[in-house]
mmCIF file of C-alpha atoms in Angstrom:
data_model
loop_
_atom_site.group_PDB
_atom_site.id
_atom_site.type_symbol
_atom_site.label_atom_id
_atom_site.label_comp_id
_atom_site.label_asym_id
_atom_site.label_seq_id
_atom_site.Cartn_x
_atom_site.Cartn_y
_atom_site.Cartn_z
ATOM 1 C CA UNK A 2 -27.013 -77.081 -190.422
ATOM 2 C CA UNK A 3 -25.332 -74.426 -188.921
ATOM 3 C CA UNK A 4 -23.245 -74.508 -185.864
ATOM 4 C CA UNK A 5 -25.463 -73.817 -182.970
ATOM 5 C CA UNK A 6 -28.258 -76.260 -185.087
ATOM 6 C CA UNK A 7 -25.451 -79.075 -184.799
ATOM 7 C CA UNK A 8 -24.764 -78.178 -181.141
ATOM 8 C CA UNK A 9 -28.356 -77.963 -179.886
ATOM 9 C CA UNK A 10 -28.518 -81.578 -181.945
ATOM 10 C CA UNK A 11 -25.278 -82.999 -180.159
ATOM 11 C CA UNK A 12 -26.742 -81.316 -176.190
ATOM 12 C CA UNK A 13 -30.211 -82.995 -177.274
ATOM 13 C CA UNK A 14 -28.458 -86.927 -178.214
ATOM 14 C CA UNK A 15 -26.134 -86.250 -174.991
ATOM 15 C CA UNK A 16 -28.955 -85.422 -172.455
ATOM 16 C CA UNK A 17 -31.441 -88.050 -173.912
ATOM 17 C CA UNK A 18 -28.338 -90.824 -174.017
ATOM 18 C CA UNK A 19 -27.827 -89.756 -170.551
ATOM 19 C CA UNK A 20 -31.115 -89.794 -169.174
ATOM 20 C CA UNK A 21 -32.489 -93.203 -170.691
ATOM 21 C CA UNK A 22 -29.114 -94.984 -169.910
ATOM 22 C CA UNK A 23 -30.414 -94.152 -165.975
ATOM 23 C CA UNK A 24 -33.945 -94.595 -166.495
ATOM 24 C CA UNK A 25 -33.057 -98.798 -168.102
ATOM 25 C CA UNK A 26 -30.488 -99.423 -165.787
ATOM 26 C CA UNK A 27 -32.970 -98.754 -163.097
ATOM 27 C CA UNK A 28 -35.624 -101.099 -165.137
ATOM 28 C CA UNK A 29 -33.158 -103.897 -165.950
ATOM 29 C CA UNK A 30 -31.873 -104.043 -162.173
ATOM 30 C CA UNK A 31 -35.305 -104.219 -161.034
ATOM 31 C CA UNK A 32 -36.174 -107.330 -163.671
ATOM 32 C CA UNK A 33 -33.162 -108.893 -162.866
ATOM 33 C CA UNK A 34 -31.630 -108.848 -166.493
ATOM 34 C CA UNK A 35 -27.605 -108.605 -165.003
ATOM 35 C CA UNK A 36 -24.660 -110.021 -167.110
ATOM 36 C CA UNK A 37 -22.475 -113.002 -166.028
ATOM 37 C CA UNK A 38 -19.519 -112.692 -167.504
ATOM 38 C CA UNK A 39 -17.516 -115.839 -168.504
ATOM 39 C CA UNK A 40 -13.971 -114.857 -168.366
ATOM 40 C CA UNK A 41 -13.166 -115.750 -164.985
ATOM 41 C CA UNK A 42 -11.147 -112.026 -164.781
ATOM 42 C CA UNK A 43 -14.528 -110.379 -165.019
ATOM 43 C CA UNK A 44 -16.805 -112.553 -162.541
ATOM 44 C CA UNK A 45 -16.440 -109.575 -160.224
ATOM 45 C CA UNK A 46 -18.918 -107.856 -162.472
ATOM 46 C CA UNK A 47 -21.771 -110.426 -162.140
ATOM 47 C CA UNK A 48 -24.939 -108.884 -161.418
ATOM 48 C CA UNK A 49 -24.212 -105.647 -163.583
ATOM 49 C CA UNK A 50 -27.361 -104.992 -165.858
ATOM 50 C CA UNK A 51 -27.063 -105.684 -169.727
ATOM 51 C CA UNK A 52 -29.130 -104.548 -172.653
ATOM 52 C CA UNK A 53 -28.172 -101.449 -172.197
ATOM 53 C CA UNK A 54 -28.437 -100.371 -175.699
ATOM 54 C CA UNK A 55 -31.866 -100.032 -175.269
ATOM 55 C CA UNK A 56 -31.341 -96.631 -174.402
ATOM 56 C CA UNK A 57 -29.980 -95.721 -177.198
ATOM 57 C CA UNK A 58 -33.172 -96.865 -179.241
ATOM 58 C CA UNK A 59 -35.119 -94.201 -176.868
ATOM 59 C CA UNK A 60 -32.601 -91.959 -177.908
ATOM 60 C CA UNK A 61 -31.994 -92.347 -181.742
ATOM 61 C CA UNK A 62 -36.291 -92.365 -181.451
ATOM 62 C CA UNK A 63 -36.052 -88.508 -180.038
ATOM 63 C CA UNK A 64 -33.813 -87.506 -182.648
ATOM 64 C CA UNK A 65 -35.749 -89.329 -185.466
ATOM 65 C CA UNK A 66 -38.788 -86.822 -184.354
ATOM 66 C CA UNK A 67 -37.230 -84.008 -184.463
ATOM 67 C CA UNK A 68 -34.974 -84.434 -187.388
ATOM 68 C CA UNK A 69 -36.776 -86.231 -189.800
ATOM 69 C CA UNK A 70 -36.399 -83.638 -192.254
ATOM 70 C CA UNK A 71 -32.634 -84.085 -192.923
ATOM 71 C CA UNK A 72 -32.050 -87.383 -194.787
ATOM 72 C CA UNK A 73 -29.065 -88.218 -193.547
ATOM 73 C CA UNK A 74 -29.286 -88.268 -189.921
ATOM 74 C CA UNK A 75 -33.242 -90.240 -190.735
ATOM 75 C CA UNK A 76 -31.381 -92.472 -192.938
ATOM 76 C CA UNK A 77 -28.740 -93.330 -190.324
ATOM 77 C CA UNK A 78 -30.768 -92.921 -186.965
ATOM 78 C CA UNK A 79 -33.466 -95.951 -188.861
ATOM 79 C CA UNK A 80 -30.370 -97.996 -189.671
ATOM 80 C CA UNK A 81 -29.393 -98.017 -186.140
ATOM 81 C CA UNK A 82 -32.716 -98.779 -184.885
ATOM 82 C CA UNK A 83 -33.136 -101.731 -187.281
ATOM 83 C CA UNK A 84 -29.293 -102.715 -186.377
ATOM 84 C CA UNK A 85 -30.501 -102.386 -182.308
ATOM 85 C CA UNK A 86 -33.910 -104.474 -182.926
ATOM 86 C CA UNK A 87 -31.106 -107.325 -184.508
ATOM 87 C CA UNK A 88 -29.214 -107.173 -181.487
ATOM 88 C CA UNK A 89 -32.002 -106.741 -178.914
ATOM 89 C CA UNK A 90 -33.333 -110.391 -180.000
ATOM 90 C CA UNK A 91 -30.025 -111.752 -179.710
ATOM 91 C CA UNK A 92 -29.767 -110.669 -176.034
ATOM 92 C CA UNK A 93 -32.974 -111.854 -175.857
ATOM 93 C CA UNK A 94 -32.100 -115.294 -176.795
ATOM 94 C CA UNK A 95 -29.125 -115.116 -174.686
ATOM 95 C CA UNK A 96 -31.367 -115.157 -171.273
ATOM 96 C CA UNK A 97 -31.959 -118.208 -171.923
ATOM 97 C CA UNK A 98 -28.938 -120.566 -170.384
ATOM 98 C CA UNK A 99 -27.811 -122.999 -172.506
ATOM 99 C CA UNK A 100 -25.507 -124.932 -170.704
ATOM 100 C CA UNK A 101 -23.560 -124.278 -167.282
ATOM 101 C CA UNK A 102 -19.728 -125.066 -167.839
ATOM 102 C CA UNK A 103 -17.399 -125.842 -165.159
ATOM 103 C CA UNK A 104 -14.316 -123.720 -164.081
ATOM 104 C CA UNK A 105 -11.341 -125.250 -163.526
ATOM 105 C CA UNK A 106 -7.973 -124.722 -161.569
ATOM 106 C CA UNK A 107 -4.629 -126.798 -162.064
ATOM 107 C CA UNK A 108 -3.589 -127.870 -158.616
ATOM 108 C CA UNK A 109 -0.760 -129.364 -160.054
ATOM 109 C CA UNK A 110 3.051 -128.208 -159.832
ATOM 110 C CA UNK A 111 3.550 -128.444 -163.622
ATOM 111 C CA UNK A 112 1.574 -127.048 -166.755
ATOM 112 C CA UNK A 113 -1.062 -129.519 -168.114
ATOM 113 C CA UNK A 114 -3.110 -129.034 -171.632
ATOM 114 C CA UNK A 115 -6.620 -129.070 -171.071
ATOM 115 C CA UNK A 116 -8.192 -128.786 -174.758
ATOM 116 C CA UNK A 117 -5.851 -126.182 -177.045
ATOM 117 C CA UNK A 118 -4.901 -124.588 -174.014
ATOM 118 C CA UNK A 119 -1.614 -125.133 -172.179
ATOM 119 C CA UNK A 120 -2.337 -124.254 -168.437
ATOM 120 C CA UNK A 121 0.422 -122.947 -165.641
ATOM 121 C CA UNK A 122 0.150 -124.283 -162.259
ATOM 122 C CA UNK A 123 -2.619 -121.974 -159.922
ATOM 123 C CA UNK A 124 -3.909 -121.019 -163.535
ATOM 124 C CA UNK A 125 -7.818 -121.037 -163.407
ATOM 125 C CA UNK A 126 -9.814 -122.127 -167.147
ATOM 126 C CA UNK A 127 -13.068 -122.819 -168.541
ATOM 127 C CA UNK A 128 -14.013 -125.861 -169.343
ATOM 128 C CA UNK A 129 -15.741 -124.700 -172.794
ATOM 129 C CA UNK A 130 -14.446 -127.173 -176.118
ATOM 130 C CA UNK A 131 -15.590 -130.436 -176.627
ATOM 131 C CA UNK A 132 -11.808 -131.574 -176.448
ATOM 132 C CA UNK A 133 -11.554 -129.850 -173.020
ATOM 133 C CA UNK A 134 -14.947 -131.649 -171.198
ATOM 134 C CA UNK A 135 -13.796 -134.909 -172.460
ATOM 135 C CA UNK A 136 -10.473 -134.093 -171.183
ATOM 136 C CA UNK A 137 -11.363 -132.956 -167.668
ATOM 137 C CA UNK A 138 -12.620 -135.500 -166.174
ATOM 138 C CA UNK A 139 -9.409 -137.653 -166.452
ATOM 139 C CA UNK A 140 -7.676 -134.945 -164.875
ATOM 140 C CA UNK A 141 -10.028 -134.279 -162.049
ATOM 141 C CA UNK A 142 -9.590 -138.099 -161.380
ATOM 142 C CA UNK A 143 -5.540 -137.717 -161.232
ATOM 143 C CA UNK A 144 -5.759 -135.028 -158.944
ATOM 144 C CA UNK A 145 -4.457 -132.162 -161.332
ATOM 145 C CA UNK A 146 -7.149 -130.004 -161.359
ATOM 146 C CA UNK A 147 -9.949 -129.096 -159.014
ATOM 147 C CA UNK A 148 -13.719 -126.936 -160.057
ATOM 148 C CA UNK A 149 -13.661 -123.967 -158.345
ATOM 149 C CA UNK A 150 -17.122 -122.520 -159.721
ATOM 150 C CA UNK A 151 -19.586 -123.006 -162.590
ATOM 151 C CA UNK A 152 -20.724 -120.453 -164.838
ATOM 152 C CA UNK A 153 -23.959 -120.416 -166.796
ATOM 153 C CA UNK A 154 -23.264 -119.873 -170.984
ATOM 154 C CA UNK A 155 -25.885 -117.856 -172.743
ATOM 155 C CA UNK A 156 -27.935 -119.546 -175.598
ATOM 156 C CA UNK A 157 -27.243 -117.725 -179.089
ATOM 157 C CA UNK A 158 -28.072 -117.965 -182.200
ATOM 158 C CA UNK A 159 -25.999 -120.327 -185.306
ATOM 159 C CA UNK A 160 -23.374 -117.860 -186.954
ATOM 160 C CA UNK A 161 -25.221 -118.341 -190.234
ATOM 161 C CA UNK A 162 -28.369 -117.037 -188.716
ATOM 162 C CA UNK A 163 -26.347 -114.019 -186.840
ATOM 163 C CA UNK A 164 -25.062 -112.610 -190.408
ATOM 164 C CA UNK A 165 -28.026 -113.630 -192.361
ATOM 165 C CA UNK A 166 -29.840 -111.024 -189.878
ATOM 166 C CA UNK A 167 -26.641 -108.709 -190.744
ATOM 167 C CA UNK A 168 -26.963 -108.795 -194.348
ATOM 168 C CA UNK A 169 -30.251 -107.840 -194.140
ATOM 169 C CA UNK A 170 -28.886 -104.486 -192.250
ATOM 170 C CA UNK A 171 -26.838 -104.176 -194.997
ATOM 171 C CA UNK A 172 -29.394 -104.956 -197.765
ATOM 172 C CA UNK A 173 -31.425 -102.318 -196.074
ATOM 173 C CA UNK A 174 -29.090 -99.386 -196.513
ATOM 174 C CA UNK A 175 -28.088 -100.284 -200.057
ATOM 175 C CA UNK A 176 -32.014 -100.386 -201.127
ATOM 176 C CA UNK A 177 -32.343 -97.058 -200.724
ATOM 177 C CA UNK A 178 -29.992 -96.193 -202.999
ATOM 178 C CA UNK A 179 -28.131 -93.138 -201.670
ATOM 179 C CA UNK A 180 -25.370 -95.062 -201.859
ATOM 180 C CA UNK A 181 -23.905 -94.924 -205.695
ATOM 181 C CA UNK A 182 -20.207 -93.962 -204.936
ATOM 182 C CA UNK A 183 -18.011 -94.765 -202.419
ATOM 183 C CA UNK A 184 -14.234 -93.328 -202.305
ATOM 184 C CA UNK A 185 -14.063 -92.015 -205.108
ATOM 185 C CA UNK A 186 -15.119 -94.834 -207.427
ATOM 186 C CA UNK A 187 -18.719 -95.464 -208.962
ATOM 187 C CA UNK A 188 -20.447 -98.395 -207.612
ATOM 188 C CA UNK A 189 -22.705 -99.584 -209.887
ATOM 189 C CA UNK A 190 -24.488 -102.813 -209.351
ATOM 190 C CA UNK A 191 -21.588 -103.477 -206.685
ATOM 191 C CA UNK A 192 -23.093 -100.778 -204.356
ATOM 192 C CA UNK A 193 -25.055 -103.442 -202.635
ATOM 193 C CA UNK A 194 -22.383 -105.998 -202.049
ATOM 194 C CA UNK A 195 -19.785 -103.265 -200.617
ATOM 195 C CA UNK A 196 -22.501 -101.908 -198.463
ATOM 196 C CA UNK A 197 -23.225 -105.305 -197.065
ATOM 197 C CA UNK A 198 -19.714 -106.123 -196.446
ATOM 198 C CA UNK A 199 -18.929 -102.663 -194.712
ATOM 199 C CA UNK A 200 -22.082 -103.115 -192.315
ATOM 200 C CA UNK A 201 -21.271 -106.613 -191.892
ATOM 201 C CA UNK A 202 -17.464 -105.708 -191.043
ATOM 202 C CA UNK A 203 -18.641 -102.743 -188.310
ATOM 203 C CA UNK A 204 -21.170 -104.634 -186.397
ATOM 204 C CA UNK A 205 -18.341 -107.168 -185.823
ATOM 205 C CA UNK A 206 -16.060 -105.135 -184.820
ATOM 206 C CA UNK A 207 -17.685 -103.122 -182.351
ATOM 207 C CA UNK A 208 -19.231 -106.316 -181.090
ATOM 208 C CA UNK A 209 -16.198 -107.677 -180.499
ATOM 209 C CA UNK A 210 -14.230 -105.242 -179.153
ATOM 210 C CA UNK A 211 -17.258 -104.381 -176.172
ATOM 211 C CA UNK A 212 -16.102 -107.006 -173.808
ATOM 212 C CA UNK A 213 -14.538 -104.221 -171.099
ATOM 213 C CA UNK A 214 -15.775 -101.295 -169.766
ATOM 214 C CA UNK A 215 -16.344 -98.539 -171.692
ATOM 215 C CA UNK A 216 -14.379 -99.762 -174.380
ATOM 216 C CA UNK A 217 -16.693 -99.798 -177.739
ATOM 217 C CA UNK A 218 -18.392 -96.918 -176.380
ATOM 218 C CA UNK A 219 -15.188 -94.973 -176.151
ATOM 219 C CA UNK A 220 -13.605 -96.184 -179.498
ATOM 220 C CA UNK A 221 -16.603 -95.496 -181.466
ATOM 221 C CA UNK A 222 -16.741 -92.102 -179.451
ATOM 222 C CA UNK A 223 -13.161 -91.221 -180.303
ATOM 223 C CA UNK A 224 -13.344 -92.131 -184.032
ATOM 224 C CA UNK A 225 -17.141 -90.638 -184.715
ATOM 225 C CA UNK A 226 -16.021 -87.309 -183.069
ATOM 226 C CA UNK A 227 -12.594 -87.398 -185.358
ATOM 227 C CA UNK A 228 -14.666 -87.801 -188.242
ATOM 228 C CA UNK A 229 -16.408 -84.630 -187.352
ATOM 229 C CA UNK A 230 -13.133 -82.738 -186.990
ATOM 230 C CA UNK A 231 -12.594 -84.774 -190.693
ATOM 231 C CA UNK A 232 -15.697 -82.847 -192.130
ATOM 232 C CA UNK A 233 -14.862 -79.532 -190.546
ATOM 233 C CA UNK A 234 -10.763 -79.492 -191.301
ATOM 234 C CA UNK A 235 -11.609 -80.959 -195.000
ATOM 235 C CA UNK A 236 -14.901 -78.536 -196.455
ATOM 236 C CA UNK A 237 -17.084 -81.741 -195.559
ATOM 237 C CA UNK A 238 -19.984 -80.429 -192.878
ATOM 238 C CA UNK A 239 -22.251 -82.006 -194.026
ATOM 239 C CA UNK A 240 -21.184 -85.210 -192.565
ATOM 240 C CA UNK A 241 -21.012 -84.095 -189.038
ATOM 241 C CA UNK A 242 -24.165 -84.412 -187.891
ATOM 242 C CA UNK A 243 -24.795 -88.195 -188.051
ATOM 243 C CA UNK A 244 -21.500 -88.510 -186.180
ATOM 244 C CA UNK A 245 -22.110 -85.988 -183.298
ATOM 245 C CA UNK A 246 -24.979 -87.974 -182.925
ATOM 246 C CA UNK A 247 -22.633 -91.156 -182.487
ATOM 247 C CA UNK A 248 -20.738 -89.438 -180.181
ATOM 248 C CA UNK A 249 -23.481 -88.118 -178.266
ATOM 249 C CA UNK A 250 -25.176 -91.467 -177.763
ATOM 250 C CA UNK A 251 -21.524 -92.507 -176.402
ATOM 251 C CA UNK A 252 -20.511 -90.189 -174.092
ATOM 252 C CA UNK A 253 -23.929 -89.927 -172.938
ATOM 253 C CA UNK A 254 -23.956 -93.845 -172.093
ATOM 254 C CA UNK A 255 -20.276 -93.683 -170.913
ATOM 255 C CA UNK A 256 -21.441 -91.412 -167.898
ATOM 256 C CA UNK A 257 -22.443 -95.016 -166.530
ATOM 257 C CA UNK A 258 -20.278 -97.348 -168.445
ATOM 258 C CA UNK A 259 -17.034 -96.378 -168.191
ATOM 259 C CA UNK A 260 -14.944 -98.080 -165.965
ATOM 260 C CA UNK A 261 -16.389 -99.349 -163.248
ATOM 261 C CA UNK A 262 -19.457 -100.137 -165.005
ATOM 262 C CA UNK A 263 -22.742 -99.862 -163.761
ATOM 263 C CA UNK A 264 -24.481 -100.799 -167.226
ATOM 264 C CA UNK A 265 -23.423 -102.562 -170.610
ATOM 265 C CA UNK A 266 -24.620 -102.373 -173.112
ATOM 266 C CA UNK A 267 -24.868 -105.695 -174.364
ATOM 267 C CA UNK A 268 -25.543 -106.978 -178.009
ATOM 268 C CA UNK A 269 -28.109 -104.241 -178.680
ATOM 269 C CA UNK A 270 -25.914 -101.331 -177.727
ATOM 270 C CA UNK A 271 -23.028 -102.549 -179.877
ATOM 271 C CA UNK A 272 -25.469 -103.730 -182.766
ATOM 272 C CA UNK A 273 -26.714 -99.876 -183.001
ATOM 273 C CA UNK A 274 -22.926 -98.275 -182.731
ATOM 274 C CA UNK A 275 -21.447 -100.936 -185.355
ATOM 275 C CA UNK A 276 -24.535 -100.459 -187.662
ATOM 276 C CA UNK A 277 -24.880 -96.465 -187.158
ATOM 277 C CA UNK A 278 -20.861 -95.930 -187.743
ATOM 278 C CA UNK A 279 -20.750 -98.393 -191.045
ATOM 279 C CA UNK A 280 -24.020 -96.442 -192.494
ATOM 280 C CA UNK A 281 -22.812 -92.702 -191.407
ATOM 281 C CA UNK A 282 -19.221 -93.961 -193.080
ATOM 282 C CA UNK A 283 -20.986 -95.221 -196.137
ATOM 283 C CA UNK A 284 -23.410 -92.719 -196.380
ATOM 284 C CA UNK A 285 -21.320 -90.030 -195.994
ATOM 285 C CA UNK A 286 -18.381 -91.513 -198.461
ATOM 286 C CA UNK A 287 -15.261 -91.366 -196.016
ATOM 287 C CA UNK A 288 -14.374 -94.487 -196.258
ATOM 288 C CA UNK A 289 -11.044 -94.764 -196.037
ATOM 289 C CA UNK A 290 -10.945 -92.368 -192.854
ATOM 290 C CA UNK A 291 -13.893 -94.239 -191.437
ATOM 291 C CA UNK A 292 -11.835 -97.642 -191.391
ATOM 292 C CA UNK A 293 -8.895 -96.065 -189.934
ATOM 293 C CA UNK A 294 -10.466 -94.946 -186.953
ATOM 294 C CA UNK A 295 -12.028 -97.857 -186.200
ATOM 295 C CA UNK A 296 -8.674 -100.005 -187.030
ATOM 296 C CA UNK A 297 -8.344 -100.950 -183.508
ATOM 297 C CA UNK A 298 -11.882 -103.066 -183.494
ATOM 298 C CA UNK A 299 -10.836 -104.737 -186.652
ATOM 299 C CA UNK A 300 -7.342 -105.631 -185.948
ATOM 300 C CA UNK A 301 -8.785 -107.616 -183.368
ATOM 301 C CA UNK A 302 -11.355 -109.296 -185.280
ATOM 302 C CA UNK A 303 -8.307 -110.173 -187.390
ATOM 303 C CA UNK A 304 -6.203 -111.594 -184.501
ATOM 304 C CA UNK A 305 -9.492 -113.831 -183.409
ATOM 305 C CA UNK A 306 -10.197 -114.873 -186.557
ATOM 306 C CA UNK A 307 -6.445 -116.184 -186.959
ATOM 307 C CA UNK A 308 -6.840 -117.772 -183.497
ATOM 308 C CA UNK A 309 -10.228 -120.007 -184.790
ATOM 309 C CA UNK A 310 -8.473 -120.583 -187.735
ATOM 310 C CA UNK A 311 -5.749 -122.713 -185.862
ATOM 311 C CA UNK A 312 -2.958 -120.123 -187.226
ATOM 312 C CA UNK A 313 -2.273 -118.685 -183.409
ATOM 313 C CA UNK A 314 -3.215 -119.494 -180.216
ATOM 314 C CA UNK A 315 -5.030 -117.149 -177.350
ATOM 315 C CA UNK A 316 -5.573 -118.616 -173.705
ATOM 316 C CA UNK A 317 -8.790 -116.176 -173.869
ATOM 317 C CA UNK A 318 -10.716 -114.336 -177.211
ATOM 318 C CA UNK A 319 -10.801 -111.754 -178.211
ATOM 319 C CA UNK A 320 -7.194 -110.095 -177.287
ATOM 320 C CA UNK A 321 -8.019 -107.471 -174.753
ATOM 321 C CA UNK A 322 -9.247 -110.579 -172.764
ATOM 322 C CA UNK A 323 -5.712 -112.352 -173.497
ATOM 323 C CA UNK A 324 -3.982 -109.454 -171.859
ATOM 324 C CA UNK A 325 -5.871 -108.794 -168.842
ATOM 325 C CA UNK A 326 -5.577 -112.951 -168.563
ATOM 326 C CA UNK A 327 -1.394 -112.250 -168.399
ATOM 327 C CA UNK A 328 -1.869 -109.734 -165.760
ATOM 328 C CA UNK A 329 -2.583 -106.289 -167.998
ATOM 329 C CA UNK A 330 -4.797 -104.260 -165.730
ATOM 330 C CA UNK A 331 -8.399 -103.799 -167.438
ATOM 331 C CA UNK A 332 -8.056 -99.836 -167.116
ATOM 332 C CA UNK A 333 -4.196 -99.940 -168.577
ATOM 333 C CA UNK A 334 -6.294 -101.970 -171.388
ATOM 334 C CA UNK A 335 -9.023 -99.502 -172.048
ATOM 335 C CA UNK A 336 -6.632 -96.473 -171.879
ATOM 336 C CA UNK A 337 -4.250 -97.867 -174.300
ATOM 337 C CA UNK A 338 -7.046 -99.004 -176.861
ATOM 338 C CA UNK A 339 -8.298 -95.579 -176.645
ATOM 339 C CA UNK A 340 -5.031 -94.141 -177.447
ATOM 340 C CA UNK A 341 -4.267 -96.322 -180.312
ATOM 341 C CA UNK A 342 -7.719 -95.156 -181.582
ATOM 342 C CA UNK A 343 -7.312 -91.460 -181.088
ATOM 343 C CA UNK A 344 -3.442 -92.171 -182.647
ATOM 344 C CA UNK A 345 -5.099 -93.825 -185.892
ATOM 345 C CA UNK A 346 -7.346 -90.484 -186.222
ATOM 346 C CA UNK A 347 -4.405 -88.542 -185.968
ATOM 347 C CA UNK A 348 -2.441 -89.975 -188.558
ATOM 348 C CA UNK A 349 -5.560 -90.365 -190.636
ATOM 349 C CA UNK A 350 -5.860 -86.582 -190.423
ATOM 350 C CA UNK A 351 -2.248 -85.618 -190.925
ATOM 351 C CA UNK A 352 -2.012 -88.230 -194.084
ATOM 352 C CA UNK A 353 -5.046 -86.415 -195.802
ATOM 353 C CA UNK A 354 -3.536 -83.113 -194.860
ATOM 354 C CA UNK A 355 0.083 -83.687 -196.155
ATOM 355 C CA UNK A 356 -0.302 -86.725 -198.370
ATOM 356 C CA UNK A 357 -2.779 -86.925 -200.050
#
């Protein structure tokens, strides 16, 4: 592809991301389908239509059409429709209300524990752990705490069954063997397994991280369009077209998620970003690049997974919910997470230019 081929590709993603992002919000507000967020921050935002990653399955459909010629972007464009079908039935699921759990605020003048949390006077919690419901109603009793609202939790699927569905994204792009290297070091039989585990690690990531406005779609924005300026600095362009069309299908969904939000995107949207980035990464061997710029997502799948492993302890998962719970603004959040991301590119750039 030449230059104006990649641009007319990037205008065509960025129009299309655009327009079907408008045309589902309008569909989802009419059915009803509108988020209700549990962290008691965010209950501003009820009534905000989810699932809007749908749109980018209209959109990654387009560009299948009329670039099913080039194997790369059909390779990567049919991993992120498989990775969007995965997440589409797991918002599905998730209309479904499983239980409704009681909110919670300590009336008291001193800090009581409710469950593993310790909570200040005025504080307001969710009553979500076994520990804590068993624990509440003694305290409601007392007179410590009073409910101040109730919120409705989502039904969702077992965790086995979640990343049995992901290894199956990640069996699908290491079946069809392009994948036989990977940073500089021949695969063999293990091209499978690393595949697997690099899908697997990217879907969680961006799925965790998409819990504010605009804030997967501008992280995977950032580090898709610095892996484009990777391939062009470096004598690689043949990997920027699967990641203009990353950032493409960001941007174009940011013109109505970014903060405030009139759409998320919900598990479908992040399912097709965190699938699409691992298999452009993979498939286009910059790997160690590729994790860099998404360190921010997986530095905080670290910190949560040392918080449910009883090593520290968050009032609120995943961490940019910890620090809008101690009073970081959720802009000041979304900024700095974007900076951190576009810092990591940086470095990652300057490293391969004067390092290594």
């Amino acid at each position: 592809m030449n230059n104006t081929d990649m641009l007319i590709l990037f205008l065509i993603t960025l129009c299309a991301s655009i327009f079907f992002t408008w045309y589902i919000k309008r569909i989802l507000l009419k059915a009803r389908i509108t988020d209700n967020p549990i962290v008691s921050e965010h209950r501003h935002k009820t009534g905000t239509p989810t699932m809007g990653g749908i749109a980018f399955l209209f959109t990654i459909s387009i560009v299948i059409a009329l670039y099913f010629q080039n194997t790369p972007i059909l390779i990567v464009s049919y991993m992120m429709l498989a990775g969007g079908i995965v997440g589409l039935v797991d918002d599905l699921i998730g209309l479904k209300v499983k239980e409704v759990q009681k909110v919670v605020v300590n009336i008291s003048d001193e800090v009581i524990t409710l469950g593993r949390l310790d909570v200040e006077p005025q504080e307001e919690v969710r009553v979500a752990t076994p520990k804590a419901k068993s624990e509440v109603e003694d305290l409601l009793k007392d007179g410590k705490v009073e409910v101040v609202g109730e919120i409705p939790i989502k039904t969702e699927p077992g965790e086995l069954e979640k990343i049995i569905c992901q290894i199956v994204l990640g069996l699908c792009l290491g079946l069809t063997g392009v994948v036989t290297s990977l940073g500089g070091f021949e695969l063999g039989f293990l091209a499978i397994p690393v595949v697997v585990i690099g899908v697997l690690g990217s879907i969680n990531s961006v799925n965790l991280i998409d819990g504010m406005d605009g804030l997967a779609a501008g992280i995977v924005a950032i580090a898709s369009f610095a892996c484009c300026i990777y391939g062009y600095l470096f004598g690689q362009p043949d990997i920027i077209p699967v990641f203009l069309i990353l950032t493409a299908l960001c941007l174009g969904f940011l013109v109505f998620n970014k903060y405030p939000a009139s759409i998320f995107m919900g598990d479908t949207g992040s399912f097709v970003l965190g699938t699409g980035y691992a298999a452009a990464v993979i498939v286009c061997d910059v790997p160690y690049f590729g994790v860099l710029a998404l360190g921010v997502p997986i530095i905080s799948v670290v910190i949560s997974l040392l918080h449910r492993a009883h090593i520290i302890k968050l009032p609120v998962e995943p961490l940019h919910h910890t620090l809008n719970h101690y009073g970081m603004s959720e802009v000041k959040i979304i900024i700095t997470y974007w900076l951190w991301t576009a810092l990591l590119c940086v470095i990652g750039i300057l490293a391969k230019m004067y390092i290594f």
